[in-house]
mmCIF file of C-alpha atoms in Angstrom:
data_model
loop_
_atom_site.group_PDB
_atom_site.id
_atom_site.type_symbol
_atom_site.label_atom_id
_atom_site.label_comp_id
_atom_site.label_asym_id
_atom_site.label_seq_id
_atom_site.Cartn_x
_atom_site.Cartn_y
_atom_site.Cartn_z
ATOM 1 C CA GLY A 1 -16.226 -19.967 -8.772
ATOM 2 C CA ALA A 2 -14.583 -17.096 -6.877
ATOM 3 C CA VAL A 3 -14.897 -18.569 -3.406
ATOM 4 C CA VAL A 4 -13.194 -17.048 -0.398
ATOM 5 C CA SER A 5 -12.828 -18.919 2.864
ATOM 6 C CA GLN A 6 -11.936 -17.736 6.325
ATOM 7 C CA HIS A 7 -10.586 -19.710 9.228
ATOM 8 C CA PRO A 8 -11.566 -19.912 11.968
ATOM 9 C CA SER A 9 -15.221 -18.956 11.727
ATOM 10 C CA ARG A 10 -15.374 -18.297 15.434
ATOM 11 C CA VAL A 11 -12.679 -17.806 18.058
ATOM 12 C CA ILE A 12 -12.698 -17.002 21.745
ATOM 13 C CA CYS A 13 -9.455 -15.936 23.385
ATOM 14 C CA LYS A 14 -8.162 -14.458 26.603
ATOM 15 C CA SER A 15 -7.166 -10.834 26.875
ATOM 16 C CA GLY A 16 -3.503 -10.318 26.035
ATOM 17 C CA THR A 17 -3.186 -13.219 23.623
ATOM 18 C CA SER A 18 -2.783 -13.019 19.859
ATOM 19 C CA VAL A 19 -5.185 -14.429 17.305
ATOM 20 C CA LYS A 20 -4.518 -15.220 13.655
ATOM 21 C CA ILE A 21 -7.284 -15.244 11.064
ATOM 22 C CA GLU A 22 -6.701 -16.725 7.618
ATOM 23 C CA CYS A 23 -8.327 -15.643 4.394
ATOM 24 C CA ARG A 24 -7.973 -17.831 1.309
ATOM 25 C CA SER A 25 -9.145 -17.489 -2.249
ATOM 26 C CA LEU A 26 -9.967 -21.075 -3.163
ATOM 27 C CA ASP A 27 -10.300 -21.018 -6.917
ATOM 28 C CA PHE A 28 -8.675 -17.836 -8.139
ATOM 29 C CA GLN A 29 -5.609 -15.722 -7.657
ATOM 30 C CA ALA A 30 -6.341 -12.677 -5.553
ATOM 31 C CA THR A 31 -4.309 -9.663 -6.576
ATOM 32 C CA THR A 32 -5.691 -7.686 -3.676
ATOM 33 C CA MET A 33 -7.232 -8.692 -0.374
ATOM 34 C CA PHE A 34 -9.152 -6.481 1.996
ATOM 35 C CA TRP A 35 -9.841 -6.752 5.696
ATOM 36 C CA TYR A 36 -12.977 -5.301 7.228
ATOM 37 C CA ARG A 37 -14.340 -5.024 10.702
ATOM 38 C CA GLN A 38 -18.029 -4.927 11.458
ATOM 39 C CA PHE A 39 -19.421 -3.721 14.738
ATOM 40 C CA PRO A 40 -22.848 -4.914 15.879
ATOM 41 C CA LYS A 41 -25.620 -3.448 13.747
ATOM 42 C CA LYS A 42 -23.094 -1.358 11.848
ATOM 43 C CA SER A 43 -21.679 -1.259 8.367
ATOM 44 C CA LEU A 44 -18.318 -2.669 7.394
ATOM 45 C CA MET A 45 -15.252 -0.606 8.140
ATOM 46 C CA LEU A 46 -12.277 -1.136 5.858
ATOM 47 C CA MET A 47 -9.208 -1.763 7.969
ATOM 48 C CA ALA A 48 -6.536 -2.371 5.375
ATOM 49 C CA THR A 49 -5.779 -3.342 1.816
ATOM 50 C CA SER A 50 -3.038 -5.790 0.987
ATOM 51 C CA ASN A 51 -1.368 -6.741 -2.253
ATOM 52 C CA GLU A 52 0.594 -9.940 -2.589
ATOM 53 C CA GLY A 53 4.223 -9.488 -1.676
ATOM 54 C CA SER A 54 3.953 -5.930 -0.444
ATOM 55 C CA LYS A 55 3.082 -4.164 2.780
ATOM 56 C CA ALA A 56 -0.533 -3.582 3.617
ATOM 57 C CA THR A 57 -2.059 -0.135 3.365
ATOM 58 C CA TYR A 58 -3.928 0.702 6.537
ATOM 59 C CA GLU A 59 -6.889 3.020 6.802
ATOM 60 C CA GLN A 60 -6.662 6.026 9.040
ATOM 61 C CA GLY A 61 -7.109 5.169 12.683
ATOM 62 C CA VAL A 62 -6.212 1.476 12.326
ATOM 63 C CA GLU A 63 -3.149 0.480 14.352
ATOM 64 C CA LYS A 64 -0.829 -1.428 12.049
ATOM 65 C CA ASP A 65 1.193 -2.797 14.959
ATOM 66 C CA LYS A 66 -1.917 -4.230 16.515
ATOM 67 C CA PHE A 67 -3.503 -5.618 13.375
ATOM 68 C CA LEU A 68 -0.718 -7.356 11.475
ATOM 69 C CA ILE A 69 -1.518 -8.287 7.904
ATOM 70 C CA ASN A 70 0.548 -10.651 5.794
ATOM 71 C CA HIS A 71 -0.301 -11.367 2.170
ATOM 72 C CA ALA A 72 2.243 -14.077 1.505
ATOM 73 C CA SER A 73 0.796 -15.517 -1.665
ATOM 74 C CA LEU A 74 -1.855 -14.873 -4.286
ATOM 75 C CA THR A 75 -4.299 -17.067 -2.400
ATOM 76 C CA LEU A 76 -3.620 -16.342 1.262
ATOM 77 C CA SER A 77 -3.744 -13.330 3.538
ATOM 78 C CA THR A 78 -3.616 -13.410 7.320
ATOM 79 C CA LEU A 79 -4.748 -10.938 9.942
ATOM 80 C CA THR A 80 -3.159 -11.241 13.378
ATOM 81 C CA VAL A 81 -4.752 -9.368 16.238
ATOM 82 C CA THR A 82 -1.908 -8.903 18.690
ATOM 83 C CA SER A 83 -2.400 -8.541 22.440
ATOM 84 C CA ALA A 84 -6.134 -8.716 22.002
ATOM 85 C CA HIS A 85 -8.444 -6.821 24.342
ATOM 86 C CA PRO A 86 -12.206 -7.035 24.826
ATOM 87 C CA GLU A 87 -12.714 -3.957 22.650
ATOM 88 C CA ASP A 88 -11.213 -5.925 19.749
ATOM 89 C CA SER A 89 -14.177 -8.275 19.874
ATOM 90 C CA SER A 90 -15.890 -7.962 16.529
ATOM 91 C CA PHE A 91 -16.814 -9.635 13.283
ATOM 92 C CA TYR A 92 -13.864 -9.609 10.897
ATOM 93 C CA ILE A 93 -14.479 -10.135 7.186
ATOM 94 C CA CYS A 94 -11.986 -10.458 4.395
ATOM 95 C CA SER A 95 -12.534 -10.042 0.705
ATOM 96 C CA ALA A 96 -10.488 -10.592 -2.410
ATOM 97 C CA SER A 97 -10.491 -9.230 -5.905
ATOM 98 C CA GLN A 98 -9.208 -11.215 -8.824
ATOM 99 C CA ARG A 99 -6.769 -10.387 -11.550
ATOM 100 C CA GLU A 100 -9.387 -10.674 -14.295
ATOM 101 C CA PRO A 101 -11.960 -9.342 -14.948
ATOM 102 C CA ARG A 102 -10.910 -5.986 -13.610
ATOM 103 C CA ASP A 103 -14.369 -4.897 -12.586
ATOM 104 C CA ASN A 104 -13.531 -4.232 -8.933
ATOM 105 C CA GLU A 105 -15.851 -6.935 -7.690
ATOM 106 C CA GLN A 106 -14.843 -8.213 -4.307
ATOM 107 C CA PHE A 107 -15.597 -11.721 -3.130
ATOM 108 C CA PHE A 108 -16.231 -11.907 0.569
ATOM 109 C CA GLY A 109 -15.324 -14.545 3.065
ATOM 110 C CA PRO A 110 -17.939 -15.772 5.548
ATOM 111 C CA GLY A 111 -16.396 -13.798 8.397
ATOM 112 C CA THR A 112 -14.725 -14.599 11.701
ATOM 113 C CA ARG A 113 -16.396 -13.812 15.005
ATOM 114 C CA LEU A 114 -13.721 -12.842 17.552
ATOM 115 C CA THR A 115 -14.604 -12.694 21.222
ATOM 116 C CA VAL A 116 -11.935 -11.536 23.664
ATOM 117 C CA LEU A 117 -12.634 -12.344 27.283
ATOM 118 C CA ALA B 1 -13.596 11.283 -3.414
ATOM 119 C CA GLN B 2 -16.515 8.927 -3.321
ATOM 120 C CA SER B 3 -19.411 8.253 -1.022
ATOM 121 C CA VAL B 4 -22.505 6.118 -0.720
ATOM 122 C CA THR B 5 -25.758 7.077 0.938
ATOM 123 C CA GLN B 6 -28.397 4.528 1.775
ATOM 124 C CA LEU B 7 -31.372 6.698 2.471
ATOM 125 C CA ASP B 8 -33.253 4.302 4.718
ATOM 126 C CA SER B 9 -31.716 2.493 7.659
ATOM 127 C CA HIS B 10 -34.805 0.326 8.022
ATOM 128 C CA VAL B 11 -37.486 -0.728 5.542
ATOM 129 C CA SER B 12 -40.521 -2.781 6.401
ATOM 130 C CA VAL B 13 -42.754 -4.426 3.760
ATOM 131 C CA SER B 14 -45.462 -7.029 3.733
ATOM 132 C CA GLU B 15 -44.772 -10.379 2.149
ATOM 133 C CA GLY B 16 -45.709 -10.312 -1.524
ATOM 134 C CA THR B 17 -45.394 -6.535 -1.900
ATOM 135 C CA PRO B 18 -42.624 -4.699 -3.787
ATOM 136 C CA VAL B 19 -39.294 -3.854 -2.235
ATOM 137 C CA LEU B 20 -37.385 -0.625 -2.851
ATOM 138 C CA LEU B 21 -34.027 0.001 -1.163
ATOM 139 C CA ARG B 22 -32.505 3.325 -2.091
ATOM 140 C CA CYS B 23 -28.865 4.107 -2.750
ATOM 141 C CA ASN B 24 -27.211 7.273 -3.990
ATOM 142 C CA TYR B 25 -23.530 7.591 -4.721
ATOM 143 C CA SER B 26 -20.888 10.087 -5.674
ATOM 144 C CA SER B 27 -17.612 9.257 -7.369
ATOM 145 C CA SER B 28 -14.871 11.065 -9.218
ATOM 146 C CA TYR B 29 -14.334 8.011 -11.395
ATOM 147 C CA SER B 30 -16.598 5.826 -13.464
ATOM 148 C CA PRO B 31 -17.807 3.688 -10.606
ATOM 149 C CA SER B 32 -18.641 0.067 -10.219
ATOM 150 C CA LEU B 33 -21.671 -0.429 -8.013
ATOM 151 C CA PHE B 34 -22.744 -3.459 -6.049
ATOM 152 C CA TRP B 35 -25.502 -4.632 -3.772
ATOM 153 C CA TYR B 36 -24.689 -7.207 -1.106
ATOM 154 C CA VAL B 37 -26.970 -8.983 1.332
ATOM 155 C CA GLN B 38 -25.991 -10.119 4.803
ATOM 156 C CA HIS B 39 -28.100 -12.462 6.868
ATOM 157 C CA PRO B 40 -27.600 -12.441 10.657
ATOM 158 C CA ASN B 41 -24.147 -13.641 11.717
ATOM 159 C CA LYS B 42 -23.265 -14.454 8.121
ATOM 160 C CA GLY B 43 -20.878 -13.099 5.525
ATOM 161 C CA LEU B 44 -21.835 -10.991 2.554
ATOM 162 C CA GLN B 45 -23.405 -12.375 -0.590
ATOM 163 C CA LEU B 46 -23.353 -10.521 -3.875
ATOM 164 C CA LEU B 47 -26.825 -9.774 -5.212
ATOM 165 C CA LEU B 48 -25.838 -7.893 -8.345
ATOM 166 C CA LYS B 49 -23.283 -5.548 -9.817
ATOM 167 C CA TYR B 50 -23.058 -2.714 -12.333
ATOM 168 C CA THR B 51 -19.787 -2.331 -14.199
ATOM 169 C CA SER B 52 -20.537 0.068 -17.077
ATOM 170 C CA ALA B 53 -22.498 -2.376 -19.185
ATOM 171 C CA ALA B 54 -26.302 -2.478 -19.186
ATOM 172 C CA THR B 55 -27.818 0.061 -16.820
ATOM 173 C CA LEU B 56 -30.569 -2.312 -15.688
ATOM 174 C CA VAL B 57 -28.911 -5.110 -13.802
ATOM 175 C CA LYS B 58 -30.606 -8.319 -12.807
ATOM 176 C CA GLY B 59 -29.339 -10.252 -9.857
ATOM 177 C CA ILE B 60 -30.112 -13.313 -7.837
ATOM 178 C CA ASN B 61 -33.362 -14.074 -6.032
ATOM 179 C CA GLY B 62 -35.410 -11.788 -8.263
ATOM 180 C CA PHE B 63 -33.622 -8.568 -7.339
ATOM 181 C CA GLU B 64 -32.655 -5.931 -9.853
ATOM 182 C CA ALA B 65 -31.188 -2.449 -9.817
ATOM 183 C CA GLU B 66 -31.005 0.402 -12.285
ATOM 184 C CA PHE B 67 -27.971 2.620 -12.643
ATOM 185 C CA LYS B 68 -29.127 6.202 -13.254
ATOM 186 C CA LYS B 69 -26.153 8.437 -13.848
ATOM 187 C CA SER B 70 -28.221 11.630 -14.014
ATOM 188 C CA GLU B 71 -29.647 10.909 -10.582
ATOM 189 C CA THR B 72 -26.474 9.245 -9.221
ATOM 190 C CA SER B 73 -28.675 6.461 -7.964
ATOM 191 C CA PHE B 74 -28.569 2.684 -7.897
ATOM 192 C CA HIS B 75 -31.784 1.633 -6.172
ATOM 193 C CA LEU B 76 -32.468 -2.036 -5.481
ATOM 194 C CA THR B 77 -35.912 -3.429 -6.248
ATOM 195 C CA LYS B 78 -37.851 -6.659 -6.133
ATOM 196 C CA PRO B 79 -41.436 -7.072 -7.343
ATOM 197 C CA SER B 80 -42.586 -9.338 -4.519
ATOM 198 C CA ALA B 81 -40.930 -9.718 -1.126
ATOM 199 C CA HIS B 82 -40.386 -13.127 0.402
ATOM 200 C CA MET B 83 -39.852 -13.890 4.069
ATOM 201 C CA SER B 84 -36.344 -15.110 3.272
ATOM 202 C CA ASP B 85 -35.445 -11.639 1.969
ATOM 203 C CA ALA B 86 -35.331 -10.281 5.514
ATOM 204 C CA ALA B 87 -31.700 -9.268 5.985
ATOM 205 C CA GLU B 88 -29.289 -6.338 5.891
ATOM 206 C CA TYR B 89 -28.487 -4.896 2.470
ATOM 207 C CA PHE B 90 -25.382 -2.913 1.617
ATOM 208 C CA CYS B 91 -24.799 -0.695 -1.390
ATOM 209 C CA VAL B 92 -21.123 -0.499 -2.333
ATOM 210 C CA VAL B 93 -19.218 1.707 -4.745
ATOM 211 C CA THR B 94 -15.711 1.133 -5.984
ATOM 212 C CA GLY B 95 -13.689 3.597 -7.972
ATOM 213 C CA GLY B 96 -10.112 4.386 -8.759
ATOM 214 C CA TYR B 97 -7.373 2.238 -7.154
ATOM 215 C CA GLN B 98 -10.098 -0.191 -6.023
ATOM 216 C CA LYS B 99 -11.160 2.212 -3.294
ATOM 217 C CA VAL B 100 -14.235 0.623 -1.736
ATOM 218 C CA THR B 101 -16.950 2.482 0.089
ATOM 219 C CA PHE B 102 -19.808 0.772 1.873
ATOM 220 C CA GLY B 103 -23.153 2.311 2.570
ATOM 221 C CA THR B 104 -24.420 2.204 6.118
ATOM 222 C CA GLY B 105 -26.835 -0.590 5.321
ATOM 223 C CA THR B 106 -30.602 -0.995 5.156
ATOM 224 C CA LYS B 107 -32.319 -3.549 7.291
ATOM 225 C CA LEU B 108 -35.228 -5.111 5.453
ATOM 226 C CA GLN B 109 -38.073 -6.495 7.518
ATOM 227 C CA VAL B 110 -40.712 -8.656 5.813
ATOM 228 C CA ILE B 111 -44.029 -8.915 7.585
ATOM 229 C CA PRO B 112 -46.068 -12.091 7.048
#
């Protein structure tokens, strides 16, 4: 149980275009979803936290107008990278925590590799 | 405030020898602590978690960790390393309001 999927797993796009990444909790209701970015050979950097039906909370230094997050339901959150540039190329990982048990465990998606040409 | 320190960025062991990956934390709340493993170009897999129950936690693939409040540590161990254990390991602490903090990671190399 507690499986999180991400789609697509890999995407290549041209500079200036927008890319949407989906994060789904497949077998549980996710009260909170998190979006992380991982640079090569680096740890994960939390970008934002989203709760279903409310606006996402962005970490300091993350542009909310560039990285649009929508948590439309208890099983789906989307991250849209708008007007992507090569420096946005990265590995994006989402995670979700479930309503019960409330032990703060996060279940991670497999990640999405974004390459902006 | 909370923080996680993984003391070693890189650990190298011979196959069949013990593994020790160190993690120290600080938290204003009663923390939950986790170890995740990440293989190259893959997502994160949960190895084990501590959530205020037993202080010695057993996880998958023979790994275990002991929560030591007095030392604010949560070191990851395995009695005998396997080649498939080579990966990046992250210690994670979560506290109030589900604030999540990742350690900087420890790359484990297993030498045949």
